[in-house]
Amino acid sequence: MLILSGSHIGYLPAHHAEPFEQRGLIRVLGRTAFGFDVPLHLAMKRGMADQPIVRAFCEDLFDVYGTREVRAESP
């Protein structure tokens, strides 16, 4: 990762940067000035939501991103 070299700056998702920040390997520059949120959308083939592995994956995403808004799009 070029950011860890100390010669580069860049954007990292907070959940990815946090372990490096906690160990003092990187530091946040202007969190409020430069930070931004990116919406996450999940799409899947019709009928796949009933599969246990897909359901588990969706639950993990919901837990990490703290949202449970589920919408089924009409064809």
mmCIF file with all atom_site columns, C-alpha atoms in Angstrom, residues 4-68:
data_model
loop_
_atom_site.group_PDB
_atom_site.id
_atom_site.type_symbol
_atom_site.label_atom_id
_atom_site.label_alt_id
_atom_site.label_comp_id
_atom_site.label_asym_id
_atom_site.label_entity_id
_atom_site.label_seq_id
_atom_site.pdbx_PDB_ins_code
_atom_site.Cartn_x
_atom_site.Cartn_y
_atom_site.Cartn_z
_atom_site.occupancy
_atom_site.B_iso_or_equiv
_atom_site.pdbx_formal_charge
_atom_site.auth_seq_id
_atom_site.auth_comp_id
_atom_site.auth_asym_id
_atom_site.auth_atom_id
_atom_site.pdbx_PDB_model_num
ATOM 1  C CA . LEU A 1 4  ? 2.021   3.158   4.218  1.00 0.00 ? 4  LEU A CA 1
ATOM 2  C CA . SER A 1 5  ? 5.270   4.202   2.497  1.00 0.00 ? 5  SER A CA 1
ATOM 3  C CA . GLY A 1 6  ? 4.850   7.688   3.962  1.00 0.00 ? 6  GLY A CA 1
ATOM 4  C CA . SER A 1 7  ? 5.321   9.295   0.548  1.00 0.00 ? 7  SER A CA 1
ATOM 5  C CA . HIS A 1 8  ? 1.698   9.233   -0.589 1.00 0.00 ? 8  HIS A CA 1
ATOM 6  C CA . ILE A 1 9  ? -1.709  10.346  0.614  1.00 0.00 ? 9  ILE A CA 1
ATOM 7  C CA . GLY A 1 10 ? -5.040  8.893   -0.394 1.00 0.00 ? 10 GLY A CA 1
ATOM 8  C CA . TYR A 1 11 ? -8.593  8.029   0.512  1.00 0.00 ? 11 TYR A CA 1
ATOM 9  C CA . LEU A 1 12 ? -9.338  4.834   2.405  1.00 0.00 ? 12 LEU A CA 1
ATOM 10 C CA . PRO A 1 13 ? -12.646 3.567   3.745  1.00 0.00 ? 13 PRO A CA 1
ATOM 11 C CA . ALA A 1 14 ? -12.745 4.231   7.494  1.00 0.00 ? 14 ALA A CA 1
ATOM 12 C CA . HIS A 1 15 ? -13.223 0.541   8.315  1.00 0.00 ? 15 HIS A CA 1
ATOM 13 C CA . HIS A 1 16 ? -10.117 -0.313  6.282  1.00 0.00 ? 16 HIS A CA 1
ATOM 14 C CA . ALA A 1 17 ? -7.928  2.496   7.645  1.00 0.00 ? 17 ALA A CA 1
ATOM 15 C CA . GLU A 1 18 ? -8.863  2.060   11.314 1.00 0.00 ? 18 GLU A CA 1
ATOM 16 C CA . PRO A 1 19 ? -6.474  -0.829  12.156 1.00 0.00 ? 19 PRO A CA 1
ATOM 17 C CA . PHE A 1 20 ? -3.546  1.056   10.582 1.00 0.00 ? 20 PHE A CA 1
ATOM 18 C CA . GLU A 1 21 ? -4.525  4.251   12.383 1.00 0.00 ? 21 GLU A CA 1
ATOM 19 C CA . GLN A 1 22 ? -4.772  2.448   15.743 1.00 0.00 ? 22 GLN A CA 1
ATOM 20 C CA . ARG A 1 23 ? -1.232  1.080   15.299 1.00 0.00 ? 23 ARG A CA 1
ATOM 21 C CA . GLY A 1 24 ? 0.080   4.544   14.459 1.00 0.00 ? 24 GLY A CA 1
ATOM 22 C CA . LEU A 1 25 ? 1.023   3.588   10.903 1.00 0.00 ? 25 LEU A CA 1
ATOM 23 C CA . ILE A 1 26 ? -1.176  6.244   9.294  1.00 0.00 ? 26 ILE A CA 1
ATOM 24 C CA . ARG A 1 27 ? -3.062  9.305   10.455 1.00 0.00 ? 27 ARG A CA 1
ATOM 25 C CA . VAL A 1 28 ? -6.246  10.971  9.300  1.00 0.00 ? 28 VAL A CA 1
ATOM 26 C CA . LEU A 1 29 ? -5.907  14.375  7.653  1.00 0.00 ? 29 LEU A CA 1
ATOM 27 C CA . GLY A 1 30 ? -8.954  16.626  7.874  1.00 0.00 ? 30 GLY A CA 1
ATOM 28 C CA . ARG A 1 31 ? -11.622 14.008  8.527  1.00 0.00 ? 31 ARG A CA 1
ATOM 29 C CA . THR A 1 32 ? -14.429 16.587  8.432  1.00 0.00 ? 32 THR A CA 1
ATOM 30 C CA . ALA A 1 33 ? -12.984 18.592  5.536  1.00 0.00 ? 33 ALA A CA 1
ATOM 31 C CA . PHE A 1 34 ? -12.099 15.693  3.243  1.00 0.00 ? 34 PHE A CA 1
ATOM 32 C CA . GLY A 1 35 ? -14.279 12.820  4.422  1.00 0.00 ? 35 GLY A CA 1
ATOM 33 C CA . PHE A 1 36 ? -17.342 11.729  2.496  1.00 0.00 ? 36 PHE A CA 1
ATOM 34 C CA . ASP A 1 37 ? -19.941 8.971   2.520  1.00 0.00 ? 37 ASP A CA 1
ATOM 35 C CA . VAL A 1 38 ? -20.481 6.618   -0.377 1.00 0.00 ? 38 VAL A CA 1
ATOM 36 C CA . PRO A 1 39 ? -23.841 4.850   -0.688 1.00 0.00 ? 39 PRO A CA 1
ATOM 37 C CA . LEU A 1 40 ? -23.748 1.085   -0.992 1.00 0.00 ? 40 LEU A CA 1
ATOM 38 C CA . HIS A 1 41 ? -26.287 -0.769  -3.102 1.00 0.00 ? 41 HIS A CA 1
ATOM 39 C CA . LEU A 1 42 ? -26.688 -4.518  -3.272 1.00 0.00 ? 42 LEU A CA 1
ATOM 40 C CA . ALA A 1 43 ? -28.267 -6.205  -6.277 1.00 0.00 ? 43 ALA A CA 1
ATOM 41 C CA . MET A 1 44 ? -28.856 -9.879  -6.861 1.00 0.00 ? 44 MET A CA 1
ATOM 42 C CA . LYS A 1 45 ? -30.574 -12.212 -9.248 1.00 0.00 ? 45 LYS A CA 1
ATOM 43 C CA . ARG A 1 46 ? -34.270 -12.669 -8.546 1.00 0.00 ? 46 ARG A CA 1
ATOM 44 C CA . GLY A 1 47 ? -34.910 -15.495 -6.060 1.00 0.00 ? 47 GLY A CA 1
ATOM 45 C CA . MET A 1 48 ? -31.357 -15.542 -4.653 1.00 0.00 ? 48 MET A CA 1
ATOM 46 C CA . ALA A 1 49 ? -32.350 -13.799 -1.404 1.00 0.00 ? 49 ALA A CA 1
ATOM 47 C CA . ASP A 1 50 ? -33.799 -17.110 -0.200 1.00 0.00 ? 50 ASP A CA 1
ATOM 48 C CA . GLN A 1 51 ? -30.398 -18.863 -0.318 1.00 0.00 ? 51 GLN A CA 1
ATOM 49 C CA . PRO A 1 52 ? -28.857 -19.226 3.176  1.00 0.00 ? 52 PRO A CA 1
ATOM 50 C CA . ILE A 1 53 ? -25.381 -18.073 2.086  1.00 0.00 ? 53 ILE A CA 1
ATOM 51 C CA . VAL A 1 54 ? -26.818 -14.993 0.359  1.00 0.00 ? 54 VAL A CA 1
ATOM 52 C CA . ARG A 1 55 ? -28.966 -14.215 3.394  1.00 0.00 ? 55 ARG A CA 1
ATOM 53 C CA . ALA A 1 56 ? -25.893 -14.493 5.665  1.00 0.00 ? 56 ALA A CA 1
ATOM 54 C CA . PHE A 1 57 ? -23.890 -12.191 3.377  1.00 0.00 ? 57 PHE A CA 1
ATOM 55 C CA . CYS A 1 58 ? -26.704 -9.619  3.381  1.00 0.00 ? 58 CYS A CA 1
ATOM 56 C CA . GLU A 1 59 ? -26.963 -9.774  7.178  1.00 0.00 ? 59 GLU A CA 1
ATOM 57 C CA . ASP A 1 60 ? -23.214 -9.115  7.462  1.00 0.00 ? 60 ASP A CA 1
ATOM 58 C CA . LEU A 1 61 ? -23.516 -6.089  5.175  1.00 0.00 ? 61 LEU A CA 1
ATOM 59 C CA . PHE A 1 62 ? -26.483 -4.784  7.142  1.00 0.00 ? 62 PHE A CA 1
ATOM 60 C CA . ASP A 1 63 ? -24.555 -5.199  10.409 1.00 0.00 ? 63 ASP A CA 1
ATOM 61 C CA . VAL A 1 64 ? -21.483 -3.360  9.084  1.00 0.00 ? 64 VAL A CA 1
ATOM 62 C CA . TYR A 1 65 ? -23.319 -0.505  7.394  1.00 0.00 ? 65 TYR A CA 1
ATOM 63 C CA . GLY A 1 66 ? -26.095 -0.197  9.971  1.00 0.00 ? 66 GLY A CA 1
ATOM 64 C CA . THR A 1 67 ? -29.041 -0.118  7.617  1.00 0.00 ? 67 THR A CA 1
ATOM 65 C CA . ARG A 1 68 ? -31.893 -2.439  6.872  1.00 0.00 ? 68 ARG A CA 1
#
